[in-house]
GROMACS .gro file of N, CA and C in nm:
model
  522
    1PHE      N    1   0.186  -2.551   1.569
    1PHE     CA    2   0.095  -2.609   1.535
    1PHE      C    3   0.078  -2.757   1.445
    2LEU      N    4   0.170  -2.813   1.385
    2LEU     CA    5   0.163  -2.945   1.316
    2LEU      C    6   0.228  -2.999   1.437
    3ARG      N    7   0.319  -2.961   1.545
    3ARG     CA    8   0.334  -3.080   1.623
    3ARG      C    9   0.195  -3.075   1.711
    4TYR      N   10   0.137  -3.000   1.727
    4TYR     CA   11  -0.025  -3.060   1.797
    4TYR      C   12  -0.086  -3.131   1.702
    5ILE      N   13  -0.132  -3.147   1.589
    5ILE     CA   14  -0.149  -3.219   1.504
    5ILE      C   15  -0.088  -3.379   1.536
    6ASP      N   16   0.025  -3.355   1.489
    6ASP     CA   17   0.084  -3.477   1.507
    6ASP      C   18   0.077  -3.556   1.650
    7ALA      N   19   0.087  -3.505   1.755
    7ALA     CA   20   0.057  -3.535   1.849
    7ALA      C   21  -0.077  -3.566   1.874
    8LYS      N   22  -0.198  -3.556   1.797
    8LYS     CA   23  -0.326  -3.557   1.781
    8LYS      C   24  -0.394  -3.478   1.928
    9ARG      N   25  -0.344  -3.330   1.963
    9ARG     CA   26  -0.332  -3.285   2.049
    9ARG      C   27  -0.517  -3.174   2.034
   10PHE      N   28  -0.506  -3.135   1.900
   10PHE     CA   29  -0.621  -3.109   1.877
   10PHE      C   30  -0.773  -3.177   1.864
   11ASP      N   31  -0.771  -3.305   1.871
   11ASP     CA   32  -0.877  -3.418   1.871
   11ASP      C   33  -0.941  -3.351   1.999
   12GLY      N   34  -1.096  -3.350   1.993
   12GLY     CA   35  -1.141  -3.309   2.126
   12GLY      C   36  -1.121  -3.122   2.163
   13ALA      N   37  -1.044  -3.101   2.100
   13ALA     CA   38  -1.077  -2.958   2.110
   13ALA      C   39  -1.217  -2.878   2.068
   14SER      N   40  -1.190  -2.740   2.052
   14SER     CA   41  -1.330  -2.670   1.993
   14SER      C   42  -1.262  -2.545   1.899
   15ILE      N   43  -1.390  -2.508   1.826
   15ILE     CA   44  -1.411  -2.385   1.763
   15ILE      C   45  -1.496  -2.307   1.856
   16TYR      N   46  -1.415  -2.222   1.909
   16TYR     CA   47  -1.528  -2.137   2.027
   16TYR      C   48  -1.572  -1.977   2.061
   17ARG      N   49  -1.448  -1.906   1.972
   17ARG     CA   50  -1.514  -1.776   1.949
   17ARG      C   51  -1.499  -1.698   1.774
   18ALA      N   52  -1.598  -1.652   1.802
   18ALA     CA   53  -1.656  -1.602   1.617
   18ALA      C   54  -1.694  -1.420   1.677
   19VAL      N   55  -1.599  -1.345   1.593
   19VAL     CA   56  -1.618  -1.214   1.591
   19VAL      C   57  -1.656  -1.184   1.481
   20ASP      N   58  -1.753  -1.077   1.428
   20ASP     CA   59  -1.826  -1.065   1.279
   20ASP      C   60  -1.819  -0.939   1.296
   21MET      N   61  -1.737  -0.875   1.240
   21MET     CA   62  -1.752  -0.744   1.225
   21MET      C   63  -1.800  -0.679   1.151
   22GLY      N   64  -1.904  -0.722   1.048
   22GLY     CA   65  -1.963  -0.707   0.937
   22GLY      C   66  -1.871  -0.672   0.816
   23ARG      N   67  -1.956  -0.692   0.710
   23ARG     CA   68  -1.919  -0.635   0.581
   23ARG      C   69  -1.824  -0.767   0.525
   24GLY      N   70  -1.837  -0.877   0.580
   24GLY     CA   71  -1.698  -0.990   0.540
   24GLY      C   72  -1.585  -0.958   0.620
   25TYR      N   73  -1.615  -0.932   0.734
   25TYR     CA   74  -1.484  -0.870   0.819
   25TYR      C   75  -1.493  -0.993   0.961
   26GLY      N   76  -1.409  -1.044   0.957
   26GLY     CA   77  -1.424  -1.093   1.133
   26GLY      C   78  -1.320  -1.240   1.162
   27LEU      N   79  -1.330  -1.297   1.268
   27LEU     CA   80  -1.239  -1.381   1.236
   27LEU      C   81  -1.305  -1.486   1.347
   28LEU      N   82  -1.235  -1.605   1.364
   28LEU     CA   83  -1.304  -1.768   1.432
   28LEU      C   84  -1.183  -1.801   1.488
   29GLN      N   85  -1.208  -1.858   1.608
   29GLN     CA   86  -1.064  -1.849   1.688
   29GLN      C   87  -1.113  -2.054   1.736
   30GLY      N   88  -1.015  -2.107   1.719
   30GLY     CA   89  -1.024  -2.213   1.808
   30GLY      C   90  -0.912  -2.281   1.933
   31GLY      N   91  -0.923  -2.383   2.011
   31GLY     CA   92  -0.777  -2.428   1.993
   31GLY      C   93  -0.799  -2.544   2.121
   32VAL      N   94  -0.682  -2.513   2.168
   32VAL     CA   95  -0.656  -2.648   2.302
   32VAL      C   96  -0.721  -2.596   2.396
   33LYS      N   97  -0.795  -2.619   2.524
   33LYS     CA   98  -0.820  -2.557   2.647
   33LYS      C   99  -0.751  -2.640   2.737
   34THR      N  100  -0.751  -2.799   2.748
   34THR     CA  101  -0.694  -2.874   2.831
   34THR      C  102  -0.569  -2.828   2.895
   35VAL      N  103  -0.514  -2.807   3.002
   35VAL     CA  104  -0.350  -2.733   3.011
   35VAL      C  105  -0.251  -2.864   2.982
   36ASP      N  106  -0.318  -3.036   3.036
   36ASP     CA  107  -0.233  -3.095   3.021
   36ASP      C  108  -0.199  -3.133   2.872
   37LYS      N  109  -0.277  -3.070   2.767
   37LYS     CA  110  -0.223  -3.080   2.591
   37LYS      C  111  -0.139  -3.029   2.593
   38LEU      N  112  -0.075  -2.863   2.651
   38LEU     CA  113  -0.019  -2.741   2.624
   38LEU      C  114   0.104  -2.790   2.570
   39PHE      N  115   0.147  -2.782   2.512
   39PHE     CA  116   0.344  -2.741   2.476
   39PHE      C  117   0.398  -2.640   2.504
   40PRO      N  118   0.480  -2.653   2.562
   40PRO     CA  119   0.563  -2.487   2.620
   40PRO      C  120   0.526  -2.386   2.460
   41PRO      N  121   0.498  -2.218   2.500
   41PRO     CA  122   0.462  -2.174   2.402
   41PRO      C  123   0.591  -2.155   2.328
   42ILE      N  124   0.505  -2.114   2.214
   42ILE     CA  125   0.648  -2.116   2.070
   42ILE      C  126   0.676  -1.964   2.033
   43ALA      N  127   0.810  -1.970   1.977
   43ALA     CA  128   0.873  -1.850   1.931
   43ALA      C  129   0.796  -1.756   1.835
   44HIS      N  130   0.775  -1.642   1.875
   44HIS     CA  131   0.679  -1.548   1.789
   44HIS      C  132   0.791  -1.542   1.606
   45GLU      N  133   0.684  -1.514   1.554
   45GLU     CA  134   0.754  -1.511   1.423
   45GLU      C  135   0.635  -1.438   1.348
   46PRO      N  136   0.736  -1.301   1.365
   46PRO     CA  137   0.614  -1.205   1.303
   46PRO      C  138   0.610  -1.195   1.156
   47THR      N  139   0.530  -1.115   1.094
   47THR     CA  140   0.489  -1.108   0.952
   47THR      C  141   0.591  -1.032   0.898
   48THR      N  142   0.670  -0.948   0.931
   48THR     CA  143   0.799  -0.872   0.885
   48THR      C  144   0.871  -0.956   0.892
   49LYS      N  145   0.889  -1.101   0.927
   49LYS     CA  146   0.992  -1.173   0.901
   49LYS      C  147   0.912  -1.283   0.809
   50THR      N  148   0.802  -1.352   0.832
   50THR     CA  149   0.756  -1.478   0.740
   50THR      C  150   0.731  -1.382   0.601
   51GLY      N  151   0.667  -1.246   0.572
   51GLY     CA  152   0.651  -1.191   0.471
   51GLY      C  153   0.524  -1.245   0.434
   52LEU      N  154   0.429  -1.309   0.541
   52LEU     CA  155   0.288  -1.334   0.511
   52LEU      C  156   0.201  -1.220   0.596
   53THR      N  157   0.044  -1.217   0.557
   53THR     CA  158  -0.029  -1.149   0.583
   53THR      C  159  -0.134  -1.167   0.658
   54HIS      N  160  -0.240  -1.104   0.672
   54HIS     CA  161  -0.411  -1.135   0.737
   54HIS      C  162  -0.463  -1.106   0.675
   55ASN      N  163  -0.456  -1.141   0.526
   55ASN     CA  164  -0.559  -1.156   0.436
   55ASN      C  165  -0.647  -1.305   0.451
   56ASP      N  166  -0.793  -1.237   0.402
   56ASP     CA  167  -0.912  -1.323   0.387
   56ASP      C  168  -0.881  -1.489   0.401
   57GLY      N  169  -0.838  -1.562   0.518
   57GLY     CA  170  -0.862  -1.663   0.462
   57GLY      C  171  -0.671  -1.701   0.551
   58ALA      N  172  -0.647  -1.642   0.627
   58ALA     CA  173  -0.514  -1.703   0.665
   58ALA      C  174  -0.544  -1.696   0.783
   59ILE      N  175  -0.456  -1.825   0.857
   59ILE     CA  176  -0.459  -1.879   0.979
   59ILE      C  177  -0.331  -1.844   1.053
   60SER      N  178  -0.371  -1.779   1.203
   60SER     CA  179  -0.257  -1.740   1.252
   60SER      C  180  -0.271  -1.757   1.412
   61MET      N  181  -0.176  -1.746   1.458
   61MET     CA  182  -0.167  -1.793   1.613
   61MET      C  183  -0.210  -1.681   1.704
   62ALA      N  184  -0.288  -1.753   1.812
   62ALA     CA  185  -0.317  -1.639   1.898
   62ALA      C  186  -0.225  -1.654   1.981
   63ARG      N  187  -0.243  -1.505   2.064
   63ARG     CA  188  -0.150  -1.502   2.203
   63ARG      C  189  -0.189  -1.368   2.281
   64GLN      N  190  -0.176  -1.392   2.399
   64GLN     CA  191  -0.144  -1.289   2.482
   64GLN      C  192  -0.029  -1.136   2.471
   65ALA      N  193   0.051  -1.189   2.475
   65ALA     CA  194   0.214  -1.113   2.446
   65ALA      C  195   0.285  -1.209   2.349
   66GLU      N  196   0.380  -1.109   2.289
   66GLU     CA  197   0.454  -1.188   2.240
   66GLU      C  198   0.529  -1.282   2.275
   67GLY      N  199   0.577  -1.452   2.202
   67GLY     CA  200   0.592  -1.603   2.264
   67GLY      C  201   0.541  -1.587   2.363
   68THR      N  202   0.399  -1.602   2.367
   68THR     CA  203   0.301  -1.679   2.456
   68THR      C  204   0.229  -1.740   2.360
   69ALA      N  205   0.231  -1.734   2.255
   69ALA     CA  206   0.122  -1.851   2.130
   69ALA      C  207   0.174  -1.983   2.193
   70ARG      N  208   0.051  -2.079   2.187
   70ARG     CA  209   0.033  -2.227   2.261
   70ARG      C  210  -0.050  -2.287   2.117
   71ALA      N  211  -0.135  -2.333   2.159
   71ALA     CA  212  -0.224  -2.394   2.096
   71ALA      C  213  -0.350  -2.338   2.026
   72ASP      N  214  -0.368  -2.164   2.037
   72ASP     CA  215  -0.460  -2.148   2.025
   72ASP      C  216  -0.443  -2.042   1.880
   73PHE      N  217  -0.556  -2.074   1.812
   73PHE     CA  218  -0.539  -2.030   1.632
   73PHE      C  219  -0.658  -1.991   1.594
   74PHE      N  220  -0.638  -1.892   1.512
   74PHE     CA  221  -0.728  -1.776   1.433
   74PHE      C  222  -0.775  -1.820   1.294
   75VAL      N  223  -0.879  -1.766   1.211
   75VAL     CA  224  -0.868  -1.767   1.082
   75VAL      C  225  -0.930  -1.657   1.044
   76THR      N  226  -0.887  -1.563   0.976
   76THR     CA  227  -0.933  -1.420   0.928
   76THR      C  228  -1.039  -1.417   0.786
   77LEU      N  229  -1.123  -1.356   0.818
   77LEU     CA  230  -1.232  -1.273   0.733
   77LEU      C  231  -1.159  -1.157   0.665
   78GLY      N  232  -1.169  -1.169   0.557
   78GLY     CA  233  -1.134  -1.019   0.506
   78GLY      C  234  -0.992  -0.976   0.527
   79ASP      N  235  -0.942  -0.870   0.479
   79ASP     CA  236  -0.814  -0.796   0.493
   79ASP      C  237  -0.804  -0.761   0.650
   80MET      N  238  -0.735  -0.861   0.716
   80MET     CA  239  -0.724  -0.772   0.856
   80MET      C  240  -0.571  -0.775   0.862
   81SER      N  241  -0.538  -0.701   0.789
   81SER     CA  242  -0.415  -0.656   0.756
   81SER      C  243  -0.364  -0.568   0.893
   82GLY      N  244  -0.455  -0.546   0.945
   82GLY     CA  245  -0.417  -0.433   1.135
   82GLY      C  246  -0.338  -0.519   1.219
   83LEU      N  247  -0.383  -0.663   1.177
   83LEU     CA  248  -0.291  -0.739   1.274
   83LEU      C  249  -0.147  -0.768   1.246
   84ASP      N  250  -0.114  -0.727   1.127
   84ASP     CA  251   0.043  -0.750   1.098
   84ASP      C  252   0.091  -0.649   1.183
   85ALA      N  253   0.247  -0.729   1.181
   85ALA     CA  254   0.365  -0.657   1.282
   85ALA      C  255   0.354  -0.526   1.209
   86ASN      N  256   0.351  -0.386   1.266
   86ASN     CA  257   0.373  -0.308   1.215
   86ASN      C  258   0.503  -0.237   1.326
   87PRO      N  259   0.605  -0.211   1.301
   87PRO     CA  260   0.751  -0.208   1.345
   87PRO      C  261   0.755  -0.010   1.394
   88GLU      N  262   0.670   0.018   1.302
   88GLU     CA  263   0.621   0.212   1.332
   88GLU      C  264   0.550   0.224   1.425
   89ALA      N  265   0.470   0.151   1.540
   89ALA     CA  266   0.342   0.145   1.602
   89ALA      C  267   0.385   0.161   1.689
   90PRO      N  268   0.310   0.233   1.820
   90PRO     CA  269   0.372   0.217   1.974
   90PRO      C  270   0.331   0.076   2.069
   91GLY      N  271   0.347   0.052   2.147
   91GLY     CA  272   0.331  -0.062   2.217
   91GLY      C  273   0.383  -0.167   2.183
   92ASP      N  274   0.284  -0.262   2.184
   92ASP     CA  275   0.301  -0.401   2.126
   92ASP      C  276   0.223  -0.368   1.935
   93ASN      N  277   0.373  -0.389   1.898
   93ASN     CA  278   0.370  -0.404   1.761
   93ASN      C  279   0.372  -0.518   1.660
   94THR      N  280   0.422  -0.639   1.712
   94THR     CA  281   0.465  -0.740   1.673
   94THR      C  282   0.350  -0.795   1.563
   95GLY      N  283   0.245  -0.771   1.620
   95GLY     CA  284   0.105  -0.868   1.512
   95GLY      C  285   0.160  -0.993   1.557
   96PHE      N  286   0.072  -1.050   1.515
   96PHE     CA  287  -0.007  -1.241   1.496
   96PHE      C  288   0.087  -1.274   1.368
   97ALA      N  289   0.092  -1.433   1.439
   97ALA     CA  290   0.211  -1.442   1.331
   97ALA      C  291   0.114  -1.571   1.231
   98VAL      N  292   0.138  -1.558   1.111
   98VAL     CA  293   0.062  -1.627   1.019
   98VAL      C  294   0.120  -1.670   0.964
   99PHE      N  295   0.088  -1.853   0.995
   99PHE     CA  296   0.155  -1.930   0.929
   99PHE      C  297   0.064  -2.016   0.842
  100GLY      N  298  -0.028  -2.002   0.758
  100GLY     CA  299  -0.112  -2.083   0.670
  100GLY      C  300  -0.221  -2.028   0.598
  101HIS      N  301  -0.304  -2.080   0.536
  101HIS     CA  302  -0.434  -2.050   0.434
  101HIS      C  303  -0.521  -2.167   0.414
  102VAL      N  304  -0.635  -2.104   0.431
  102VAL     CA  305  -0.731  -2.201   0.408
  102VAL      C  306  -0.750  -2.213   0.265
  103VAL      N  307  -0.753  -2.310   0.250
  103VAL     CA  308  -0.723  -2.339   0.089
  103VAL      C  309  -0.868  -2.411   0.082
  104GLN      N  310  -0.964  -2.493   0.151
  104GLN     CA  311  -1.113  -2.528   0.109
  104GLN      C  312  -1.157  -2.466   0.240
  105GLY      N  313  -1.300  -2.491   0.171
  105GLY     CA  314  -1.406  -2.460   0.354
  105GLY      C  315  -1.428  -2.287   0.362
  106MET      N  316  -1.363  -2.167   0.338
  106MET     CA  317  -1.435  -2.103   0.325
  106MET      C  318  -1.544  -2.068   0.401
  107ASP      N  319  -1.588  -2.111   0.317
  107ASP     CA  320  -1.804  -2.116   0.319
  107ASP      C  321  -1.827  -2.201   0.465
  108LEU      N  322  -1.788  -2.255   0.516
  108LEU     CA  323  -1.795  -2.301   0.633
  108LEU      C  324  -1.733  -2.200   0.743
  109VAL      N  325  -1.644  -2.141   0.725
  109VAL     CA  326  -1.553  -2.073   0.798
  109VAL      C  327  -1.652  -1.926   0.825
  110ARG      N  328  -1.749  -1.885   0.679
  110ARG     CA  329  -1.812  -1.737   0.731
  110ARG      C  330  -1.944  -1.815   0.793
  111LYS      N  331  -2.000  -1.924   0.773
  111LYS     CA  332  -2.064  -1.961   0.830
  111LYS      C  333  -2.070  -1.957   1.012
  112LEU      N  334  -1.968  -1.992   1.032
  112LEU     CA  335  -1.963  -2.003   1.188
  112LEU      C  336  -1.959  -1.889   1.250
  113VAL      N  337  -1.870  -1.789   1.152
  113VAL     CA  338  -1.819  -1.636   1.226
  113VAL      C  339  -1.999  -1.582   1.254
  114ALA      N  340  -2.120  -1.655   1.179
  114ALA     CA  341  -2.227  -1.578   1.191
  114ALA      C  342  -2.293  -1.658   1.307
  115GLY      N  343  -2.239  -1.785   1.369
  115GLY     CA  344  -2.342  -1.829   1.439
  115GLY      C  345  -2.424  -1.762   1.552
  116GLU      N  346  -2.414  -1.799   1.661
  116GLU     CA  347  -2.525  -1.732   1.769
  116GLU      C  348  -2.426  -1.771   1.881
  117ILE      N  349  -2.435  -1.634   1.914
  117ILE     CA  350  -2.334  -1.585   2.045
  117ILE      C  351  -2.406  -1.592   2.152
  118ASP      N  352  -2.325  -1.652   2.282
  118ASP     CA  353  -2.365  -1.666   2.377
  118ASP      C  354  -2.309  -1.509   2.467
  119PRO      N  355  -2.407  -1.432   2.517
  119PRO     CA  356  -2.334  -1.310   2.597
  119PRO      C  357  -2.287  -1.334   2.673
  120SER      N  358  -2.333  -1.418   2.774
  120SER     CA  359  -2.295  -1.455   2.896
  120SER      C  360  -2.115  -1.502   2.916
  121LYS      N  361  -2.080  -1.515   2.776
  121LYS     CA  362  -1.958  -1.599   2.792
  121LYS      C  363  -1.838  -1.490   2.759
  122GLY      N  364  -1.733  -1.544   2.761
  122GLY     CA  365  -1.607  -1.451   2.791
  122GLY      C  366  -1.572  -1.330   2.836
  123GLY      N  367  -1.662  -1.266   2.900
  123GLY     CA  368  -1.650  -1.154   2.965
  123GLY      C  369  -1.499  -1.156   3.062
  124GLU      N  370  -1.465  -1.274   3.123
  124GLU     CA  371  -1.376  -1.283   3.211
  124GLU      C  372  -1.212  -1.294   3.116
  125PHE      N  373  -1.220  -1.266   3.010
  125PHE     CA  374  -1.115  -1.287   2.899
  125PHE      C  375  -1.133  -1.153   2.845
  126GLY      N  376  -1.244  -1.094   2.850
  126GLY     CA  377  -1.257  -0.967   2.728
  126GLY      C  378  -1.301  -0.999   2.593
  127MET      N  379  -1.348  -1.091   2.615
  127MET     CA  380  -1.441  -1.155   2.495
  127MET      C  381  -1.590  -1.141   2.485
  128ALA      N  382  -1.639  -1.066   2.613
  128ALA     CA  383  -1.783  -1.095   2.575
  128ALA      C  384  -1.844  -1.051   2.471
  129GLY      N  385  -1.950  -1.126   2.421
  129GLY     CA  386  -2.017  -1.134   2.293
  129GLY      C  387  -1.927  -1.175   2.181
  130GLN      N  388  -1.854  -1.279   2.209
  130GLN     CA  389  -1.745  -1.312   2.056
  130GLN      C  390  -1.783  -1.476   2.093
  131MET      N  391  -1.823  -1.505   2.193
  131MET     CA  392  -1.823  -1.659   2.244
  131MET      C  393  -1.925  -1.759   2.172
  132LEU      N  394  -1.883  -1.858   2.095
  132LEU     CA  395  -2.023  -1.872   2.014
  132LEU      C  396  -2.136  -2.019   2.180
  133ALA      N  397  -2.241  -1.978   2.138
  133ALA     CA  398  -2.334  -2.033   2.214
  133ALA      C  399  -2.298  -2.214   2.236
  134LYS      N  400  -2.268  -2.239   2.117
  134LYS     CA  401  -2.250  -2.386   2.062
  134LYS      C  402  -2.143  -2.393   2.024
  135PRO      N  403  -1.995  -2.425   2.097
  135PRO     CA  404  -1.852  -2.447   2.031
  135PRO      C  405  -1.914  -2.565   1.942
  136VAL      N  406  -1.804  -2.563   1.828
  136VAL     CA  407  -1.804  -2.669   1.690
  136VAL      C  408  -1.655  -2.755   1.762
  137ALA      N  409  -1.709  -2.880   1.757
  137ALA     CA  410  -1.589  -2.979   1.806
  137ALA      C  411  -1.505  -3.017   1.767
  138ILE      N  412  -1.370  -3.030   1.737
  138ILE     CA  413  -1.302  -3.043   1.657
  138ILE      C  414  -1.267  -3.212   1.688
  139ILE      N  415  -1.356  -3.311   1.575
  139ILE     CA  416  -1.326  -3.429   1.574
  139ILE      C  417  -1.184  -3.479   1.583
  140SER      N  418  -1.096  -3.461   1.483
  140SER     CA  419  -0.990  -3.478   1.490
  140SER      C  420  -0.899  -3.402   1.366
  141ALA      N  421  -0.763  -3.411   1.378
  141ALA     CA  422  -0.690  -3.300   1.255
  141ALA      C  423  -0.583  -3.368   1.237
  142ARG      N  424  -0.530  -3.366   1.127
  142ARG     CA  425  -0.430  -3.461   1.056
  142ARG      C  426  -0.413  -3.392   0.944
  143ARG      N  427  -0.245  -3.436   0.905
  143ARG     CA  428  -0.220  -3.382   0.831
  143ARG      C  429  -0.297  -3.487   0.674
  144ALA      N  430  -0.282  -3.427   0.582
  144ALA     CA  431  -0.296  -3.510   0.462
  144ALA      C  432  -0.183  -3.609   0.403
  145PRO      N  433  -0.204  -3.701   0.375
  145PRO     CA  434  -0.098  -3.770   0.366
  145PRO      C  435  -0.001  -3.739   0.232
  146ASP      N  436  -0.058  -3.704   0.152
  146ASP     CA  437  -0.080  -3.690   0.008
  146ASP      C  438  -0.087  -3.519  -0.060
  147TRP      N  439  -0.095  -3.427   0.067
  147TRP     CA  440  -0.136  -3.332  -0.034
  147TRP      C  441  -0.001  -3.234  -0.030
  148GLN      N  442  -0.044  -3.133  -0.114
  148GLN     CA  443   0.032  -3.094  -0.199
  148GLN      C  444  -0.036  -2.885  -0.193
  149PRO      N  445   0.044  -2.836  -0.217
  149PRO     CA  446  -0.019  -2.697  -0.207
  149PRO      C  447  -0.074  -2.653  -0.355
  150PRO      N  448  -0.189  -2.618  -0.369
  150PRO     CA  449  -0.218  -2.573  -0.552
  150PRO      C  450  -0.098  -2.515  -0.579
  151VAL      N  451  -0.106  -2.536  -0.713
  151VAL     CA  452   0.001  -2.528  -0.763
  151VAL      C  453  -0.049  -2.437  -0.925
  152GLU      N  454   0.004  -2.309  -0.958
  152GLU     CA  455  -0.066  -2.182  -1.014
  152GLU      C  456  -0.058  -2.253  -1.151
  153PRO      N  457  -0.135  -2.251  -1.237
  153PRO     CA  458  -0.089  -2.301  -1.398
  153PRO      C  459   0.030  -2.203  -1.429
  154ALA      N  460   0.070  -2.250  -1.461
  154ALA     CA  461   0.155  -2.164  -1.550
  154ALA      C  462   0.150  -2.079  -1.638
  155PRO      N  463   0.192  -1.929  -1.687
  155PRO     CA  464   0.109  -1.917  -1.778
  155PRO      C  465   0.164  -1.940  -1.944
  156VAL      N  466   0.070  -1.957  -2.000
  156VAL     CA  467   0.090  -2.029  -2.148
  156VAL      C  468   0.146  -1.874  -2.209
  157PRO      N  469   0.266  -1.903  -2.267
  157PRO     CA  470   0.303  -1.786  -2.378
  157PRO      C  471   0.279  -1.795  -2.521
  158ALA      N  472   0.214  -1.686  -2.519
  158ALA     CA  473   0.177  -1.630  -2.646
  158ALA      C  474   0.264  -1.714  -2.774
  159ALA      N  475   0.175  -1.753  -2.871
  159ALA     CA  476   0.238  -1.825  -2.995
  159ALA      C  477   0.313  -1.712  -3.060
  160GLU      N  478   0.427  -1.737  -3.120
  160GLU     CA  479   0.486  -1.637  -3.171
  160GLU      C  480   0.443  -1.686  -3.337
  161PRO      N  481   0.427  -1.605  -3.425
  161PRO     CA  482   0.394  -1.682  -3.574
  161PRO      C  483   0.514  -1.725  -3.615
  162GLU      N  484   0.488  -1.828  -3.747
  162GLU     CA  485   0.564  -1.913  -3.813
  162GLU      C  486   0.642  -1.834  -3.856
  163PRO      N  487   0.760  -1.816  -3.910
  163PRO     CA  488   0.840  -1.728  -3.973
  163PRO      C  489   0.798  -1.808  -4.125
  164ALA      N  490   0.760  -1.690  -4.175
  164ALA     CA  491   0.760  -1.725  -4.357
  164ALA      C  492   0.839  -1.807  -4.425
  165ALA      N  493   0.783  -1.890  -4.492
  165ALA     CA  494   0.836  -1.975  -4.563
  165ALA      C  495   0.936  -1.934  -4.691
  166GLU      N  496   1.051  -1.983  -4.695
  166GLU     CA  497   1.106  -1.941  -4.822
  166GLU      C  498   1.100  -2.047  -4.932
  167THR      N  499   1.054  -1.990  -5.043
  167THR     CA  500   1.052  -2.093  -5.183
  167THR      C  501   1.224  -2.035  -5.271
  168GLN      N  502   1.254  -2.161  -5.291
  168GLN     CA  503   1.361  -2.144  -5.409
  168GLN      C  504   1.279  -2.226  -5.481
  169ALA      N  505   1.349  -2.147  -5.627
  169ALA     CA  506   1.252  -2.271  -5.738
  169ALA      C  507   1.403  -2.362  -5.771
  170GLN      N  508   1.338  -2.499  -5.774
  170GLN     CA  509   1.435  -2.600  -5.815
  170GLN      C  510   1.419  -2.627  -5.935
  171PRO      N  511   1.542  -2.674  -5.999
  171PRO     CA  512   1.578  -2.656  -6.130
  171PRO      C  513   1.537  -2.810  -6.201
  172SER      N  514   1.447  -2.796  -6.279
  172SER     CA  515   1.427  -2.898  -6.330
  172SER      C  516   1.509  -3.026  -6.419
  173ALA      N  517   1.508  -3.191  -6.406
  173ALA     CA  518   1.593  -3.268  -6.455
  173ALA      C  519   1.524  -3.264  -6.593
  174SER      N  520   1.577  -3.223  -6.684
  174SER     CA  521   1.540  -3.241  -6.867
  174SER      C  522   1.623  -3.324  -6.894
   0.00000   0.00000   0.00000
């Protein structure tokens, strides 16, 4: 993902798919559709390896089969942990590769997921009824030069009571 950002290959890409499952659940998908901007597929990193999960605001790589992810990504709304790897499940059980989390702008993600859908688009990809009527252009995507992950404030330890002061009588000098 960062390789695409550093090479400016998300510039001119779009957010094109919105799946509103109701009750605060869904996903928003975008990525690069220009073939000459695609890098080779990346190795799959299942959630069982990374320890990450598809919770509200997770950013994950879209893929067909394991090892086919390239430049499409999605953001989850709500607990979508069913997209995590599940080695006990039959079939393709390696899930999707979570690699990040939205730290600002989930209100915009929710607004886009609730956007107008074009029912005539996406059928050829098994995504009928999920394509935005007006895809949202990604003007540019850059690393913030000084961005640091939010730091959770350290818990403030409870103040321990001061031990009672000992008093000693001082002899007077007379």
